[in-house]
Amino acid sequence: MPGISFDRAVDYYDATRGYPPGVAAQLRDAIVATLQLKRHARLLEAGVGTGRIALPFIEAGYFYVGVDLSRRMMRQLRQKLDGRRHSTYLVCGDVMHLPLSDAAFDAAVMVHVLHLVENWRQVLDEARRVLHSQGAIVIASDERDGQEGAPPTPRAQVQQAWSAILDELNVPPDQRRDGAPHGLDDRFQEHLQMHGAAVERLTLLTYRQHPQTVRSVAQRYQERIYSSCWVLSDDIHAEAARRLQRWVDAHPDPDAVHEPPAQIDAMIARWN
Ligand SMILES: C[S@@+](CC[C@H](N)C(=O)[O-])C[C@H]1O[C@@H](n2cnc3c(N)ncnc32)[C@H](O)[C@@H]1O
């Protein structure tokens, strides 16, 4: 298995992972400004999905190649482009073996994909191979669990409760992907630097998340919306969902609505 295909998420991915209006376009603008991308820049996205990140680049006329294991996810992106002129190529393939020639791109973008692949080092090496010498890798990550010192967001509270439940249930390590590096893990930076990159970290933008409650976030775990739930056996997931419900029922304010702040952070690797 080269990675986790999101075929099963296609019907709810945009509804559960989509940004509030305007955020994706701001993200594009921040990446363009940070990398000083020219209009004719050639971009690659590893794990393009339904185009949450890609669409604003495509709409702005960038040459954009998206690679993904899931045809169904990419079909949604294609539908969004229906009838419009664009320079977009969507390739069904494994980002550990990019079916693309060397030195062809100005930037390789990765958002929420490295924790899903069998070998993230190989993905970074492949991205480097297809970049030209002045090219950059951009790994971006949503940081949605609130600022340090602030009370934990509903999302963070539920995540913590879920993790404690999986501990109680002694879930075998192969069903817990806790070890997979997430977000902007230091290991990505170390690997890139070991291969000669200068690596910069920055916050690309901040925004307010969609309204959420403890109950609504818990429901997503119970409905197996997140990929971390897909790897659990049905029995374990059902028991964990029951225990999570007991935790929600005992929560002092499970229906309080929060719109917590979030930010999109990035790690940018350059070789020039
Ligand atoms: C969480 S989604 C992120 C999609 C998009 N980057 C975004 O931020 O909305 C991860 C995507 O990576 C794809 N994926 C996982 N492993 C992969 C692999 N080895 N090769 C290509 N795509 C992969 C999944 O099918 C899914 O569409």
GROMACS .gro file of N, CA, C and O in nm, residues 7-76:
model
  280
    7ASP      N    1  -1.050   0.765  -0.157
    7ASP     CA    2  -1.172   0.729  -0.233
    7ASP      C    3  -1.295   0.735  -0.143
    7ASP      O    4  -1.398   0.788  -0.181
    8ARG      N    5  -1.283   0.679  -0.023
    8ARG     CA    6  -1.402   0.669   0.062
    8ARG      C    7  -1.448   0.803   0.119
    8ARG      O    8  -1.559   0.813   0.170
    9ALA      N    9  -1.359   0.903   0.110
    9ALA     CA   10  -1.393   1.033   0.170
    9ALA      C   11  -1.455   1.130   0.070
    9ALA      O   12  -1.492   1.241   0.106
   10VAL      N   13  -1.465   1.086  -0.056
   10VAL     CA   14  -1.497   1.182  -0.160
   10VAL      C   15  -1.630   1.255  -0.135
   10VAL      O   16  -1.642   1.375  -0.161
   11ASP      N   17  -1.728   1.184  -0.078
   11ASP     CA   18  -1.860   1.247  -0.062
   11ASP      C   19  -1.865   1.348   0.052
   11ASP      O   20  -1.960   1.423   0.062
   12TYR      N   21  -1.768   1.343   0.141
   12TYR     CA   22  -1.775   1.438   0.253
   12TYR      C   23  -1.646   1.520   0.272
   12TYR      O   24  -1.635   1.598   0.364
   13TYR      N   25  -1.546   1.499   0.185
   13TYR     CA   26  -1.419   1.568   0.207
   13TYR      C   27  -1.435   1.721   0.208
   13TYR      O   28  -1.393   1.788   0.303
   14ASP      N   29  -1.499   1.774   0.106
   14ASP     CA   30  -1.509   1.921   0.098
   14ASP      C   31  -1.593   1.977   0.214
   14ASP      O   32  -1.560   2.082   0.270
   15ALA      N   33  -1.699   1.903   0.250
   15ALA     CA   34  -1.787   1.953   0.358
   15ALA      C   35  -1.714   1.949   0.493
   15ALA      O   36  -1.742   2.033   0.579
   16THR      N   37  -1.623   1.856   0.511
   16THR     CA   38  -1.560   1.842   0.644
   16THR      C   39  -1.420   1.903   0.650
   16THR      O   40  -1.369   1.927   0.758
   17ARG      N   41  -1.356   1.925   0.538
   17ARG     CA   42  -1.219   1.978   0.540
   17ARG      C   43  -1.207   2.114   0.471
   17ARG      O   44  -1.102   2.176   0.475
   18GLY      N   45  -1.316   2.156   0.407
   18GLY     CA   46  -1.309   2.282   0.330
   18GLY      C   47  -1.279   2.401   0.421
   18GLY      O   48  -1.317   2.402   0.537
   19TYR      N   49  -1.214   2.501   0.365
   19TYR     CA   50  -1.185   2.624   0.439
   19TYR      C   51  -1.305   2.718   0.434
   19TYR      O   52  -1.383   2.714   0.338
   20PRO      N   53  -1.316   2.807   0.530
   20PRO     CA   54  -1.414   2.916   0.517
   20PRO      C   55  -1.385   2.998   0.389
   20PRO      O   56  -1.271   2.998   0.341
   21PRO      N   57  -1.487   3.067   0.337
   21PRO     CA   58  -1.470   3.139   0.211
   21PRO      C   59  -1.349   3.232   0.213
   21PRO      O   60  -1.325   3.301   0.312
   22GLY      N   61  -1.275   3.230   0.105
   22GLY     CA   62  -1.163   3.323   0.090
   22GLY      C   63  -1.030   3.270   0.140
   22GLY      O   64  -0.923   3.319   0.099
   23VAL      N   65  -1.032   3.169   0.227
   23VAL     CA   66  -0.905   3.124   0.287
   23VAL      C   67  -0.814   3.057   0.184
   23VAL      O   68  -0.693   3.081   0.182
   24ALA      N   69  -0.871   2.975   0.098
   24ALA     CA   70  -0.788   2.904   0.001
   24ALA      C   71  -0.720   3.004  -0.094
   24ALA      O   72  -0.603   2.987  -0.131
   25ALA      N   73  -0.792   3.109  -0.132
   25ALA     CA   74  -0.733   3.211  -0.221
   25ALA      C   75  -0.622   3.287  -0.148
   25ALA      O   76  -0.518   3.319  -0.207
   26GLN      N   77  -0.644   3.313  -0.019
   26GLN     CA   78  -0.538   3.381   0.058
   26GLN      C   79  -0.414   3.293   0.070
   26GLN      O   80  -0.302   3.341   0.068
   27LEU      N   81  -0.440   3.163   0.083
   27LEU     CA   82  -0.327   3.069   0.092
   27LEU      C   83  -0.246   3.072  -0.038
   27LEU      O   84  -0.124   3.079  -0.038
   28ARG      N   85  -0.318   3.068  -0.151
   28ARG     CA   86  -0.249   3.079  -0.279
   28ARG      C   87  -0.166   3.207  -0.285
   28ARG      O   88  -0.047   3.204  -0.320
   29ASP      N   89  -0.227   3.318  -0.247
   29ASP     CA   90  -0.156   3.447  -0.257
   29ASP      C   91  -0.032   3.447  -0.167
   29ASP      O   92   0.072   3.500  -0.204
   30ALA      N   93  -0.045   3.385  -0.050
   30ALA     CA   94   0.069   3.383   0.042
   30ALA      C   95   0.182   3.297  -0.014
   30ALA      O   96   0.301   3.332  -0.004
   31ILE      N   97   0.147   3.185  -0.078
   31ILE     CA   98   0.251   3.098  -0.137
   31ILE      C   99   0.316   3.169  -0.256
   31ILE      O  100   0.439   3.172  -0.271
   32VAL      N  101   0.233   3.232  -0.338
   32VAL     CA  102   0.286   3.304  -0.455
   32VAL      C  103   0.383   3.412  -0.410
   32VAL      O  104   0.493   3.428  -0.463
   33ALA      N  105   0.342   3.487  -0.306
   33ALA     CA  106   0.428   3.597  -0.259
   33ALA      C  107   0.556   3.543  -0.196
   33ALA      O  108   0.666   3.595  -0.221
   34THR      N  109   0.544   3.439  -0.116
   34THR     CA  110   0.662   3.386  -0.047
   34THR      C  111   0.764   3.330  -0.146
   34THR      O  112   0.884   3.349  -0.131
   35LEU      N  113   0.713   3.260  -0.247
   35LEU     CA  114   0.805   3.199  -0.345
   35LEU      C  115   0.835   3.293  -0.461
   35LEU      O  116   0.914   3.260  -0.548
   36GLN      N  117   0.768   3.407  -0.462
   36GLN     CA  118   0.781   3.503  -0.574
   36GLN      C  119   0.757   3.433  -0.707
   36GLN      O  120   0.839   3.440  -0.799
   37LEU      N  121   0.645   3.361  -0.712
   37LEU     CA  122   0.614   3.284  -0.833
   37LEU      C  123   0.574   3.374  -0.947
   37LEU      O  124   0.495   3.468  -0.929
   38LYS      N  125   0.626   3.345  -1.064
   38LYS     CA  126   0.587   3.419  -1.184
   38LYS      C  127   0.459   3.356  -1.240
   38LYS      O  128   0.427   3.241  -1.211
   39ARG      N  129   0.392   3.431  -1.326
   39ARG     CA  130   0.267   3.385  -1.386
   39ARG      C  131   0.280   3.250  -1.458
   39ARG      O  132   0.185   3.171  -1.464
   40HIS      N  133   0.398   3.228  -1.518
   40HIS     CA  134   0.415   3.104  -1.597
   40HIS      C  135   0.475   2.991  -1.513
   40HIS      O  136   0.517   2.890  -1.567
   41ALA      N  137   0.478   3.007  -1.380
   41ALA     CA  138   0.538   2.904  -1.294
   41ALA      C  139   0.466   2.770  -1.313
   41ALA      O  140   0.346   2.766  -1.337
   42ARG      N  141   0.545   2.664  -1.300
   42ARG     CA  142   0.489   2.529  -1.315
   42ARG      C  143   0.486   2.465  -1.176
   42ARG      O  144   0.589   2.453  -1.111
   43LEU      N  145   0.366   2.426  -1.135
   43LEU     CA  146   0.347   2.378  -0.997
   43LEU      C  147   0.301   2.233  -0.996
   43LEU      O  148   0.224   2.190  -1.084
   44LEU      N  149   0.345   2.164  -0.893
   44LEU     CA  150   0.303   2.025  -0.873
   44LEU      C  151   0.242   2.014  -0.735
   44LEU      O  152   0.295   2.072  -0.639
   45GLU      N  153   0.132   1.942  -0.722
   45GLU     CA  154   0.083   1.911  -0.587
   45GLU      C  155   0.079   1.760  -0.568
   45GLU      O  156   0.013   1.687  -0.644
   46ALA      N  157   0.148   1.715  -0.465
   46ALA     CA  158   0.147   1.572  -0.430
   46ALA      C  159   0.026   1.548  -0.342
   46ALA      O  160   0.015   1.607  -0.235
   47GLY      N  161  -0.067   1.462  -0.386
   47GLY     CA  162  -0.188   1.436  -0.310
   47GLY      C  163  -0.284   1.552  -0.328
   47GLY      O  164  -0.321   1.620  -0.233
   48VAL      N  165  -0.330   1.574  -0.451
   48VAL     CA  166  -0.408   1.695  -0.484
   48VAL      C  167  -0.553   1.685  -0.436
   48VAL      O  168  -0.619   1.787  -0.414
   49GLY      N  169  -0.604   1.564  -0.418
   49GLY     CA  170  -0.740   1.545  -0.367
   49GLY      C  171  -0.845   1.612  -0.453
   49GLY      O  172  -0.840   1.604  -0.577
   50THR      N  173  -0.938   1.680  -0.389
   50THR     CA  174  -1.047   1.747  -0.462
   50THR      C  175  -1.012   1.890  -0.499
   50THR      O  176  -1.099   1.967  -0.540
   51GLY      N  177  -0.886   1.929  -0.477
   51GLY     CA  178  -0.842   2.061  -0.522
   51GLY      C  179  -0.863   2.173  -0.421
   51GLY      O  180  -0.863   2.291  -0.457
   52ARG      N  181  -0.875   2.136  -0.293
   52ARG     CA  182  -0.893   2.240  -0.190
   52ARG      C  183  -0.781   2.345  -0.202
   52ARG      O  184  -0.806   2.465  -0.194
   53ILE      N  185  -0.658   2.299  -0.222
   53ILE     CA  186  -0.544   2.390  -0.235
   53ILE      C  187  -0.526   2.432  -0.381
   53ILE      O  188  -0.493   2.547  -0.411
   54ALA      N  189  -0.551   2.336  -0.472
   54ALA     CA  190  -0.519   2.357  -0.613
   54ALA      C  191  -0.609   2.461  -0.682
   54ALA      O  192  -0.562   2.541  -0.764
   55LEU      N  193  -0.738   2.457  -0.647
   55LEU     CA  194  -0.835   2.532  -0.727
   55LEU      C  195  -0.801   2.680  -0.745
   55LEU      O  196  -0.803   2.730  -0.858
   56PRO      N  197  -0.767   2.752  -0.639
   56PRO     CA  198  -0.736   2.894  -0.661
   56PRO      C  199  -0.613   2.916  -0.751
   56PRO      O  200  -0.609   3.015  -0.827
   57PHE      N  201  -0.516   2.825  -0.746
   57PHE     CA  202  -0.401   2.837  -0.837
   57PHE      C  203  -0.447   2.816  -0.981
   57PHE      O  204  -0.407   2.889  -1.072
   58ILE      N  205  -0.532   2.715  -0.999
   58ILE     CA  206  -0.579   2.683  -1.135
   58ILE      C  207  -0.662   2.799  -1.189
   58ILE      O  208  -0.648   2.842  -1.303
   59GLU      N  209  -0.747   2.853  -1.100
   59GLU     CA  210  -0.833   2.964  -1.143
   59GLU      C  211  -0.750   3.087  -1.180
   59GLU      O  212  -0.790   3.168  -1.263
   60ALA      N  213  -0.634   3.099  -1.117
   60ALA     CA  214  -0.549   3.215  -1.148
   60ALA      C  215  -0.460   3.189  -1.270
   60ALA      O  216  -0.378   3.273  -1.306
   61GLY      N  217  -0.476   3.069  -1.331
   61GLY     CA  218  -0.407   3.043  -1.457
   61GLY      C  219  -0.272   2.975  -1.445
   61GLY      O  220  -0.199   2.965  -1.544
   62TYR      N  221  -0.234   2.929  -1.326
   62TYR     CA  222  -0.105   2.861  -1.314
   62TYR      C  223  -0.109   2.724  -1.382
   62TYR      O  224  -0.213   2.658  -1.384
   63PHE      N  225   0.005   2.683  -1.431
   63PHE     CA  226   0.020   2.547  -1.483
   63PHE      C  227   0.031   2.457  -1.361
   63PHE      O  228   0.122   2.474  -1.279
   64TYR      N  229  -0.060   2.364  -1.345
   64TYR     CA  230  -0.072   2.290  -1.218
   64TYR      C  231  -0.090   2.142  -1.246
   64TYR      O  232  -0.185   2.101  -1.313
   65VAL      N  233   0.001   2.061  -1.196
   65VAL     CA  234  -0.012   1.915  -1.209
   65VAL      C  235  -0.044   1.859  -1.072
   65VAL      O  236   0.026   1.888  -0.974
   66GLY      N  237  -0.150   1.783  -1.065
   66GLY     CA  238  -0.188   1.718  -0.938
   66GLY      C  239  -0.175   1.568  -0.952
   66GLY      O  240  -0.215   1.511  -1.053
   67VAL      N  241  -0.115   1.506  -0.851
   67VAL     CA  242  -0.101   1.360  -0.852
   67VAL      C  243  -0.176   1.307  -0.730
   67VAL      O  244  -0.165   1.364  -0.621
   68ASP      N  245  -0.249   1.200  -0.748
   68ASP     CA  246  -0.322   1.141  -0.635
   68ASP      C  247  -0.352   0.994  -0.665
   68ASP      O  248  -0.366   0.956  -0.781
   69LEU      N  249  -0.361   0.916  -0.558
   69LEU     CA  250  -0.400   0.775  -0.572
   69LEU      C  251  -0.548   0.762  -0.604
   69LEU      O  252  -0.590   0.660  -0.658
   70SER      N  253  -0.624   0.863  -0.563
   70SER     CA  254  -0.770   0.852  -0.571
   70SER      C  255  -0.826   0.921  -0.695
   70SER      O  256  -0.829   1.043  -0.703
   71ARG      N  257  -0.873   0.839  -0.788
   71ARG     CA  258  -0.939   0.896  -0.908
   71ARG      C  259  -1.066   0.969  -0.869
   71ARG      O  260  -1.103   1.068  -0.929
   72ARG      N  261  -1.135   0.915  -0.767
   72ARG     CA  262  -1.265   0.973  -0.730
   72ARG      C  263  -1.246   1.115  -0.676
   72ARG      O  264  -1.323   1.205  -0.706
   73MET      N  265  -1.140   1.135  -0.595
   73MET     CA  266  -1.113   1.270  -0.543
   73MET      C  267  -1.084   1.364  -0.659
   73MET      O  268  -1.138   1.475  -0.667
   74MET      N  269  -0.999   1.318  -0.752
   74MET     CA  270  -0.961   1.407  -0.863
   74MET      C  271  -1.078   1.432  -0.957
   74MET      O  272  -1.085   1.538  -1.020
   75ARG      N  273  -1.169   1.334  -0.965
   75ARG     CA  274  -1.287   1.356  -1.050
   75ARG      C  275  -1.367   1.476  -1.000
   75ARG      O  276  -1.421   1.555  -1.076
   76GLN      N  277  -1.373   1.491  -0.868
   76GLN     CA  278  -1.444   1.607  -0.811
   76GLN      C  279  -1.378   1.737  -0.853
   76GLN      O  280  -1.444   1.835  -0.884
   0.00000   0.00000   0.00000
